[in-house]
């Protein structure tokens, strides 16, 4: 994970937090821990976060989202991973996290559909198979066998 906020040398790392409809900067609770840990997932866990939800798989879609949760504020850590870059940010409370998830919903829905299409097996999913056949210019006979041109 990376953070796009510029960091001043010798100063604590900053992170974005969404709270009550506003974005502000704060000290990053993951990156400002006393532990000298290179494994980011271990840093996240040692800051008290546990996996909450995830959308997308890294090999099937160009953007994935993982959300981590803990009891103290900021209660939610969002990690958006792209092909070559990732960003993380925080939501102070559950209502803030739900607002962010609602804003991300169209993108996540498109990613989920893309992932499903990428993993589809036309032999077992007739409607999706028909769509995939049409997209790829394939035709099938009454028995479902491909017709070669």
Short mmCIF file of N, CA and C in Angstrom, two decimals:
data_model
loop_
_atom_site.label_atom_id
_atom_site.label_comp_id
_atom_site.label_asym_id
_atom_site.label_seq_id
_atom_site.Cartn_x
_atom_site.Cartn_y
_atom_site.Cartn_z
N UNK A 1 0.84 -1.18 0.00
CA UNK A 1 0.00 0.00 0.00
C UNK A 1 0.87 1.24 0.00
N UNK A 2 0.36 2.27 -0.59
CA UNK A 2 1.06 3.54 -0.57
C UNK A 2 0.10 4.65 -0.18
N UNK A 3 0.66 5.79 0.10
CA UNK A 3 -0.13 6.94 0.50
C UNK A 3 0.33 8.11 -0.35
N UNK A 4 -0.59 8.77 -1.04
CA UNK A 4 -0.22 9.82 -1.97
C UNK A 4 0.08 11.16 -1.29
N UNK A 5 -0.13 11.26 0.00
CA UNK A 5 0.17 12.52 0.68
C UNK A 5 1.69 12.71 0.78
N UNK A 6 2.17 13.90 0.43
CA UNK A 6 3.61 14.13 0.57
C UNK A 6 4.01 14.12 2.05
N UNK A 7 5.15 13.53 2.33
CA UNK A 7 5.61 13.42 3.72
C UNK A 7 6.85 14.29 3.91
N UNK A 8 6.84 15.08 4.95
CA UNK A 8 7.99 15.90 5.30
C UNK A 8 9.01 15.02 6.02
N UNK A 9 10.29 15.14 5.66
CA UNK A 9 11.31 14.33 6.34
C UNK A 9 11.28 14.59 7.85
N UNK A 10 11.35 13.52 8.63
CA UNK A 10 11.36 13.63 10.08
C UNK A 10 10.00 13.86 10.70
N UNK A 11 8.95 13.99 9.90
CA UNK A 11 7.60 14.21 10.42
C UNK A 11 6.81 12.90 10.34
N UNK A 12 5.79 12.76 11.19
CA UNK A 12 4.97 11.54 11.12
C UNK A 12 4.24 11.45 9.78
N UNK A 13 4.02 10.21 9.31
CA UNK A 13 3.27 9.99 8.08
C UNK A 13 1.84 10.46 8.27
N UNK A 14 1.30 11.05 7.23
CA UNK A 14 -0.08 11.54 7.25
C UNK A 14 -0.96 10.63 6.40
N UNK A 15 -2.23 10.59 6.72
CA UNK A 15 -3.20 9.82 5.95
C UNK A 15 -4.49 10.61 5.83
N UNK A 16 -5.29 10.28 4.81
CA UNK A 16 -6.59 10.90 4.64
C UNK A 16 -7.61 10.17 5.50
N UNK A 17 -8.49 10.92 6.16
CA UNK A 17 -9.60 10.32 6.91
C UNK A 17 -10.89 11.03 6.51
N UNK A 18 -11.92 10.23 6.27
CA UNK A 18 -13.25 10.74 5.94
C UNK A 18 -14.08 10.69 7.21
N UNK A 19 -14.60 11.86 7.63
CA UNK A 19 -15.38 11.94 8.85
C UNK A 19 -16.47 12.98 8.69
N UNK A 20 -17.70 12.58 8.92
CA UNK A 20 -18.86 13.49 8.84
C UNK A 20 -18.90 14.25 7.52
N UNK A 21 -18.61 13.56 6.44
CA UNK A 21 -18.70 14.15 5.11
C UNK A 21 -17.52 15.00 4.69
N UNK A 22 -16.48 15.04 5.48
CA UNK A 22 -15.31 15.87 5.18
C UNK A 22 -14.04 15.02 5.15
N UNK A 23 -13.12 15.40 4.26
CA UNK A 23 -11.80 14.77 4.19
C UNK A 23 -10.81 15.66 4.92
N UNK A 24 -10.05 15.06 5.84
CA UNK A 24 -8.99 15.79 6.54
C UNK A 24 -7.75 14.91 6.60
N UNK A 25 -6.64 15.52 6.95
CA UNK A 25 -5.40 14.77 7.15
C UNK A 25 -5.22 14.48 8.63
N UNK A 26 -4.58 13.36 8.91
CA UNK A 26 -4.29 12.97 10.28
C UNK A 26 -3.02 12.14 10.30
N UNK A 27 -2.49 11.92 11.49
CA UNK A 27 -1.36 11.00 11.59
C UNK A 27 -1.83 9.60 11.22
N UNK A 28 -1.09 8.94 10.36
CA UNK A 28 -1.47 7.62 9.88
C UNK A 28 -1.24 6.59 10.99
N UNK A 29 -2.33 5.94 11.48
CA UNK A 29 -2.16 5.00 12.60
C UNK A 29 -1.43 3.72 12.22
N UNK A 30 -1.35 3.39 10.95
CA UNK A 30 -0.63 2.18 10.54
C UNK A 30 0.86 2.48 10.37
N UNK A 31 1.18 3.55 9.67
CA UNK A 31 2.57 3.82 9.32
C UNK A 31 3.36 4.52 10.43
N UNK A 32 2.70 4.97 11.48
CA UNK A 32 3.39 5.66 12.57
C UNK A 32 3.49 4.80 13.83
N UNK A 33 3.63 3.51 13.67
CA UNK A 33 3.79 2.62 14.80
C UNK A 33 5.26 2.48 15.16
N UNK A 34 5.56 2.21 16.41
CA UNK A 34 6.96 2.06 16.80
C UNK A 34 7.63 0.81 16.22
N UNK A 35 6.83 -0.19 15.81
CA UNK A 35 7.41 -1.41 15.27
C UNK A 35 8.11 -1.13 13.95
N UNK A 36 9.25 -1.78 13.75
CA UNK A 36 9.96 -1.68 12.48
C UNK A 36 9.60 -2.92 11.67
N UNK A 37 8.44 -2.89 11.05
CA UNK A 37 7.89 -4.04 10.33
C UNK A 37 7.81 -3.69 8.85
N UNK A 38 8.28 -4.56 8.00
CA UNK A 38 8.21 -4.29 6.56
C UNK A 38 6.96 -4.89 5.93
N UNK A 39 6.31 -5.84 6.59
CA UNK A 39 5.09 -6.46 6.09
C UNK A 39 3.91 -5.56 6.44
N UNK A 40 3.31 -4.94 5.41
CA UNK A 40 2.23 -3.98 5.63
C UNK A 40 1.03 -4.63 6.30
N UNK A 41 0.72 -5.86 5.92
CA UNK A 41 -0.41 -6.54 6.55
C UNK A 41 -0.19 -6.71 8.05
N UNK A 42 1.03 -7.01 8.45
CA UNK A 42 1.35 -7.14 9.87
C UNK A 42 1.24 -5.79 10.58
N UNK A 43 1.65 -4.70 9.90
CA UNK A 43 1.48 -3.36 10.47
C UNK A 43 0.01 -3.04 10.68
N UNK A 44 -0.82 -3.39 9.69
CA UNK A 44 -2.26 -3.14 9.80
C UNK A 44 -2.83 -3.90 10.99
N UNK A 45 -2.46 -5.16 11.12
CA UNK A 45 -2.95 -5.96 12.24
C UNK A 45 -2.46 -5.44 13.59
N UNK A 46 -1.21 -5.01 13.63
CA UNK A 46 -0.68 -4.51 14.91
C UNK A 46 -1.29 -3.16 15.29
N UNK A 47 -1.89 -2.46 14.33
CA UNK A 47 -2.63 -1.23 14.64
C UNK A 47 -4.05 -1.54 15.10
N UNK A 48 -4.39 -2.84 15.16
CA UNK A 48 -5.69 -3.24 15.67
C UNK A 48 -6.74 -3.53 14.62
N UNK A 49 -6.39 -3.42 13.34
CA UNK A 49 -7.36 -3.66 12.27
C UNK A 49 -7.47 -5.14 11.96
N UNK A 50 -8.68 -5.55 11.62
CA UNK A 50 -8.96 -6.91 11.18
C UNK A 50 -9.73 -6.82 9.86
N UNK A 51 -9.56 -7.80 9.03
CA UNK A 51 -10.23 -7.80 7.73
C UNK A 51 -11.74 -7.70 7.93
N UNK A 52 -12.40 -6.82 7.16
CA UNK A 52 -13.84 -6.60 7.29
C UNK A 52 -14.57 -7.05 6.02
N UNK A 53 -14.09 -6.60 4.86
CA UNK A 53 -14.68 -7.02 3.60
C UNK A 53 -13.69 -6.80 2.47
N UNK A 54 -13.94 -7.47 1.34
CA UNK A 54 -13.06 -7.33 0.18
C UNK A 54 -13.87 -7.50 -1.08
N UNK A 55 -13.49 -6.76 -2.12
CA UNK A 55 -14.14 -6.88 -3.43
C UNK A 55 -13.06 -7.01 -4.49
N UNK A 56 -13.25 -7.99 -5.37
CA UNK A 56 -12.31 -8.19 -6.47
C UNK A 56 -11.15 -9.08 -6.08
N UNK A 57 -10.63 -9.76 -7.09
CA UNK A 57 -9.42 -10.56 -6.87
C UNK A 57 -8.34 -10.00 -7.79
N UNK A 58 -7.16 -9.93 -7.28
CA UNK A 58 -6.06 -9.25 -7.97
C UNK A 58 -5.80 -9.75 -9.39
N UNK A 59 -6.06 -11.02 -9.65
CA UNK A 59 -5.74 -11.55 -10.97
C UNK A 59 -6.85 -11.34 -11.99
N UNK A 60 -8.08 -11.03 -11.54
CA UNK A 60 -9.20 -10.96 -12.47
C UNK A 60 -9.64 -9.54 -12.81
N UNK A 61 -9.43 -8.59 -11.94
CA UNK A 61 -9.92 -7.23 -12.17
C UNK A 61 -8.80 -6.21 -11.96
N UNK A 62 -8.91 -5.03 -12.59
CA UNK A 62 -7.83 -4.05 -12.49
C UNK A 62 -7.82 -3.25 -11.19
N UNK A 63 -8.84 -3.39 -10.35
CA UNK A 63 -8.90 -2.64 -9.10
C UNK A 63 -9.57 -3.50 -8.04
N UNK A 64 -8.95 -3.61 -6.88
CA UNK A 64 -9.55 -4.36 -5.78
C UNK A 64 -9.67 -3.44 -4.57
N UNK A 65 -10.60 -3.79 -3.69
CA UNK A 65 -10.81 -3.03 -2.46
C UNK A 65 -10.79 -3.99 -1.29
N UNK A 66 -10.01 -3.65 -0.29
CA UNK A 66 -10.04 -4.37 0.98
C UNK A 66 -10.34 -3.35 2.06
N UNK A 67 -11.23 -3.70 2.97
CA UNK A 67 -11.57 -2.80 4.08
C UNK A 67 -11.26 -3.53 5.37
N UNK A 68 -10.56 -2.84 6.25
CA UNK A 68 -10.18 -3.36 7.55
C UNK A 68 -10.92 -2.56 8.62
N UNK A 69 -11.22 -3.18 9.76
CA UNK A 69 -11.97 -2.48 10.82
C UNK A 69 -11.32 -2.70 12.18
N UNK A 70 -11.55 -1.73 13.06
CA UNK A 70 -11.13 -1.84 14.45
C UNK A 70 -12.09 -1.01 15.29
N UNK A 71 -12.02 -1.12 16.61
CA UNK A 71 -12.95 -0.42 17.50
C UNK A 71 -12.67 1.08 17.61
N UNK A 72 -11.41 1.46 17.68
CA UNK A 72 -11.11 2.89 17.87
C UNK A 72 -11.03 3.64 16.55
N UNK A 73 -11.27 4.95 16.61
CA UNK A 73 -11.21 5.78 15.40
C UNK A 73 -9.77 6.07 15.03
N UNK A 74 -9.48 6.14 13.75
CA UNK A 74 -10.38 5.85 12.64
C UNK A 74 -10.66 4.35 12.59
N UNK A 75 -11.93 4.02 12.54
CA UNK A 75 -12.36 2.63 12.68
C UNK A 75 -12.19 1.79 11.43
N UNK A 76 -12.06 2.42 10.25
CA UNK A 76 -11.99 1.65 9.01
C UNK A 76 -10.83 2.11 8.14
N UNK A 77 -10.10 1.15 7.62
CA UNK A 77 -8.99 1.39 6.70
C UNK A 77 -9.41 0.82 5.34
N UNK A 78 -9.40 1.67 4.32
CA UNK A 78 -9.74 1.26 2.96
C UNK A 78 -8.44 1.15 2.17
N UNK A 79 -8.27 0.05 1.47
CA UNK A 79 -7.09 -0.16 0.63
C UNK A 79 -7.56 -0.43 -0.79
N UNK A 80 -7.32 0.52 -1.70
CA UNK A 80 -7.63 0.35 -3.12
C UNK A 80 -6.35 -0.04 -3.83
N UNK A 81 -6.35 -1.22 -4.41
CA UNK A 81 -5.17 -1.71 -5.12
C UNK A 81 -5.44 -1.73 -6.61
N UNK A 82 -4.60 -1.02 -7.35
CA UNK A 82 -4.67 -1.03 -8.81
C UNK A 82 -3.59 -1.94 -9.36
N UNK A 83 -3.45 -1.93 -10.66
CA UNK A 83 -2.47 -2.79 -11.31
C UNK A 83 -1.05 -2.41 -10.90
N UNK A 84 -0.74 -1.12 -10.93
CA UNK A 84 0.62 -0.67 -10.63
C UNK A 84 0.73 0.21 -9.39
N UNK A 85 -0.39 0.52 -8.76
CA UNK A 85 -0.37 1.49 -7.66
C UNK A 85 -1.51 1.18 -6.71
N UNK A 86 -1.31 1.48 -5.46
CA UNK A 86 -2.39 1.33 -4.49
C UNK A 86 -2.42 2.55 -3.58
N UNK A 87 -3.57 2.78 -3.01
CA UNK A 87 -3.77 3.89 -2.07
C UNK A 87 -4.58 3.39 -0.89
N UNK A 88 -4.36 3.99 0.27
CA UNK A 88 -5.23 3.68 1.39
C UNK A 88 -5.66 4.97 2.05
N UNK A 89 -6.80 4.87 2.72
CA UNK A 89 -7.40 6.02 3.41
C UNK A 89 -8.30 5.46 4.49
N UNK A 90 -8.79 6.34 5.34
CA UNK A 90 -9.54 5.90 6.52
C UNK A 90 -10.94 6.50 6.55
N UNK A 91 -11.83 5.80 7.25
CA UNK A 91 -13.15 6.31 7.58
C UNK A 91 -13.24 6.29 9.10
N UNK A 92 -13.68 7.41 9.67
CA UNK A 92 -13.68 7.53 11.13
C UNK A 92 -14.63 6.55 11.80
N UNK A 93 -15.85 6.42 11.28
CA UNK A 93 -16.89 5.60 11.93
C UNK A 93 -17.58 4.71 10.90
N UNK A 94 -18.46 3.83 11.37
CA UNK A 94 -19.23 2.99 10.47
C UNK A 94 -20.07 3.82 9.50
N UNK A 95 -20.80 4.86 9.96
CA UNK A 95 -21.55 5.66 8.98
C UNK A 95 -20.64 6.26 7.90
N UNK A 96 -19.46 6.70 8.27
CA UNK A 96 -18.52 7.24 7.28
C UNK A 96 -18.09 6.15 6.29
N UNK A 97 -17.82 4.95 6.81
CA UNK A 97 -17.43 3.84 5.94
C UNK A 97 -18.56 3.48 4.97
N UNK A 98 -19.79 3.51 5.45
CA UNK A 98 -20.92 3.20 4.58
C UNK A 98 -21.11 4.24 3.49
N UNK A 99 -20.85 5.51 3.80
CA UNK A 99 -20.91 6.56 2.78
C UNK A 99 -19.86 6.29 1.71
N UNK A 100 -18.65 5.96 2.11
CA UNK A 100 -17.59 5.67 1.14
C UNK A 100 -17.91 4.44 0.30
N UNK A 101 -18.42 3.40 0.94
CA UNK A 101 -18.79 2.20 0.20
C UNK A 101 -19.90 2.51 -0.81
N UNK A 102 -20.85 3.38 -0.41
CA UNK A 102 -21.91 3.78 -1.32
C UNK A 102 -21.34 4.54 -2.52
N UNK A 103 -20.34 5.39 -2.28
CA UNK A 103 -19.71 6.13 -3.37
C UNK A 103 -18.91 5.21 -4.29
N UNK A 104 -18.34 4.17 -3.71
CA UNK A 104 -17.55 3.21 -4.49
C UNK A 104 -18.41 2.13 -5.14
N UNK A 105 -19.68 2.02 -4.75
CA UNK A 105 -20.55 0.93 -5.20
C UNK A 105 -20.60 0.77 -6.72
N UNK A 106 -20.78 1.84 -7.52
CA UNK A 106 -20.82 1.62 -8.97
C UNK A 106 -19.54 1.00 -9.51
N UNK A 107 -18.41 1.44 -9.02
CA UNK A 107 -17.13 0.88 -9.46
C UNK A 107 -17.01 -0.57 -9.01
N UNK A 108 -17.36 -0.84 -7.75
CA UNK A 108 -17.26 -2.20 -7.23
C UNK A 108 -18.22 -3.13 -7.95
N UNK A 109 -19.41 -2.64 -8.27
CA UNK A 109 -20.37 -3.46 -9.01
C UNK A 109 -19.81 -3.83 -10.39
N UNK A 110 -19.25 -2.84 -11.08
CA UNK A 110 -18.66 -3.11 -12.39
C UNK A 110 -17.51 -4.10 -12.28
N UNK A 111 -16.69 -3.96 -11.24
CA UNK A 111 -15.57 -4.89 -11.04
C UNK A 111 -16.07 -6.30 -10.76
N UNK A 112 -17.12 -6.41 -9.96
CA UNK A 112 -17.67 -7.72 -9.64
C UNK A 112 -18.21 -8.39 -10.89
N UNK A 113 -18.92 -7.64 -11.72
CA UNK A 113 -19.45 -8.20 -12.96
C UNK A 113 -18.31 -8.60 -13.88
N UNK A 114 -17.31 -7.74 -14.00
CA UNK A 114 -16.14 -8.06 -14.82
C UNK A 114 -15.48 -9.34 -14.34
N UNK A 115 -15.34 -9.47 -13.02
CA UNK A 115 -14.72 -10.67 -12.46
C UNK A 115 -15.55 -11.91 -12.78
N UNK A 116 -16.87 -11.80 -12.65
CA UNK A 116 -17.74 -12.94 -12.94
C UNK A 116 -17.67 -13.34 -14.41
N UNK A 117 -17.68 -12.35 -15.31
CA UNK A 117 -17.58 -12.65 -16.74
C UNK A 117 -16.24 -13.30 -17.05
N UNK A 118 -15.17 -12.79 -16.42
CA UNK A 118 -13.83 -13.34 -16.67
C UNK A 118 -13.73 -14.79 -16.23
N UNK A 119 -14.48 -15.17 -15.21
CA UNK A 119 -14.41 -16.54 -14.68
C UNK A 119 -15.55 -17.42 -15.17
N UNK A 120 -16.40 -16.90 -16.06
CA UNK A 120 -17.59 -17.63 -16.49
C UNK A 120 -17.24 -18.88 -17.28
N UNK A 121 -18.03 -19.88 -17.10
CA UNK A 121 -17.93 -21.11 -17.88
C UNK A 121 -19.21 -21.21 -18.71
N UNK A 122 -19.13 -20.91 -20.00
CA UNK A 122 -20.34 -20.89 -20.83
C UNK A 122 -21.11 -22.21 -20.82
N UNK A 123 -20.46 -23.32 -20.55
CA UNK A 123 -21.15 -24.61 -20.56
C UNK A 123 -22.13 -24.74 -19.40
N UNK A 124 -21.87 -24.07 -18.29
CA UNK A 124 -22.73 -24.21 -17.13
C UNK A 124 -23.59 -22.97 -16.86
N UNK A 125 -23.42 -21.92 -17.61
CA UNK A 125 -24.18 -20.68 -17.39
C UNK A 125 -24.79 -20.24 -18.72
N UNK A 126 -25.99 -20.75 -19.05
CA UNK A 126 -26.54 -20.56 -20.40
C UNK A 126 -26.76 -19.10 -20.77
N UNK A 127 -27.32 -18.28 -19.92
CA UNK A 127 -27.57 -16.88 -20.28
C UNK A 127 -26.25 -16.15 -20.47
N UNK A 128 -25.35 -16.31 -19.52
CA UNK A 128 -24.04 -15.68 -19.65
C UNK A 128 -23.29 -16.28 -20.84
N UNK A 129 -23.45 -17.58 -21.04
CA UNK A 129 -22.83 -18.23 -22.20
C UNK A 129 -23.32 -17.64 -23.50
N UNK A 130 -24.62 -17.37 -23.59
CA UNK A 130 -25.18 -16.75 -24.79
C UNK A 130 -24.57 -15.37 -25.03
N UNK A 131 -24.44 -14.59 -23.97
CA UNK A 131 -23.84 -13.26 -24.09
C UNK A 131 -22.39 -13.37 -24.54
N UNK A 132 -21.64 -14.29 -23.93
CA UNK A 132 -20.24 -14.47 -24.30
C UNK A 132 -20.12 -14.95 -25.75
N UNK A 133 -21.00 -15.87 -26.17
CA UNK A 133 -20.98 -16.33 -27.56
C UNK A 133 -21.23 -15.17 -28.50
N UNK A 134 -22.20 -14.32 -28.20
CA UNK A 134 -22.51 -13.17 -29.06
C UNK A 134 -21.32 -12.21 -29.12
N UNK A 135 -20.72 -11.95 -27.96
CA UNK A 135 -19.56 -11.05 -27.92
C UNK A 135 -18.40 -11.57 -28.74
N UNK A 136 -18.23 -12.88 -28.78
CA UNK A 136 -17.10 -13.49 -29.48
C UNK A 136 -17.46 -13.99 -30.87
N UNK A 137 -18.70 -13.69 -31.32
CA UNK A 137 -19.10 -14.07 -32.67
C UNK A 137 -19.26 -15.56 -32.87
N UNK A 138 -19.57 -16.29 -31.81
CA UNK A 138 -19.75 -17.74 -31.92
C UNK A 138 -21.23 -18.07 -32.08
N UNK A 139 -21.49 -19.18 -32.78
CA UNK A 139 -22.86 -19.69 -32.91
C UNK A 139 -22.90 -21.14 -32.44
N UNK A 140 -24.05 -21.53 -31.93
CA UNK A 140 -24.24 -22.90 -31.44
C UNK A 140 -25.44 -23.53 -32.12
N UNK A 141 -25.38 -24.87 -32.25
CA UNK A 141 -26.53 -25.59 -32.81
C UNK A 141 -27.54 -25.85 -31.70
N UNK A 142 -28.63 -26.52 -32.03
CA UNK A 142 -29.70 -26.79 -31.07
C UNK A 142 -29.18 -27.60 -29.88
N UNK A 143 -28.19 -28.42 -30.07
CA UNK A 143 -27.61 -29.22 -29.00
C UNK A 143 -26.59 -28.48 -28.16
N UNK A 144 -26.32 -27.24 -28.51
CA UNK A 144 -25.38 -26.44 -27.73
C UNK A 144 -23.94 -26.54 -28.20
N UNK A 145 -23.71 -27.27 -29.28
CA UNK A 145 -22.35 -27.41 -29.80
C UNK A 145 -22.01 -26.20 -30.67
N UNK A 146 -20.74 -25.78 -30.60
CA UNK A 146 -20.28 -24.66 -31.41
C UNK A 146 -20.35 -25.02 -32.89
N UNK A 147 -20.80 -24.06 -33.69
CA UNK A 147 -20.83 -24.22 -35.14
C UNK A 147 -19.59 -23.55 -35.69
N UNK A 148 -18.76 -24.34 -36.36
CA UNK A 148 -17.54 -23.75 -36.94
C UNK A 148 -17.89 -23.13 -38.27
N UNK A 149 -17.30 -21.99 -38.53
CA UNK A 149 -17.55 -21.27 -39.81
C UNK A 149 -16.63 -21.70 -40.89
#
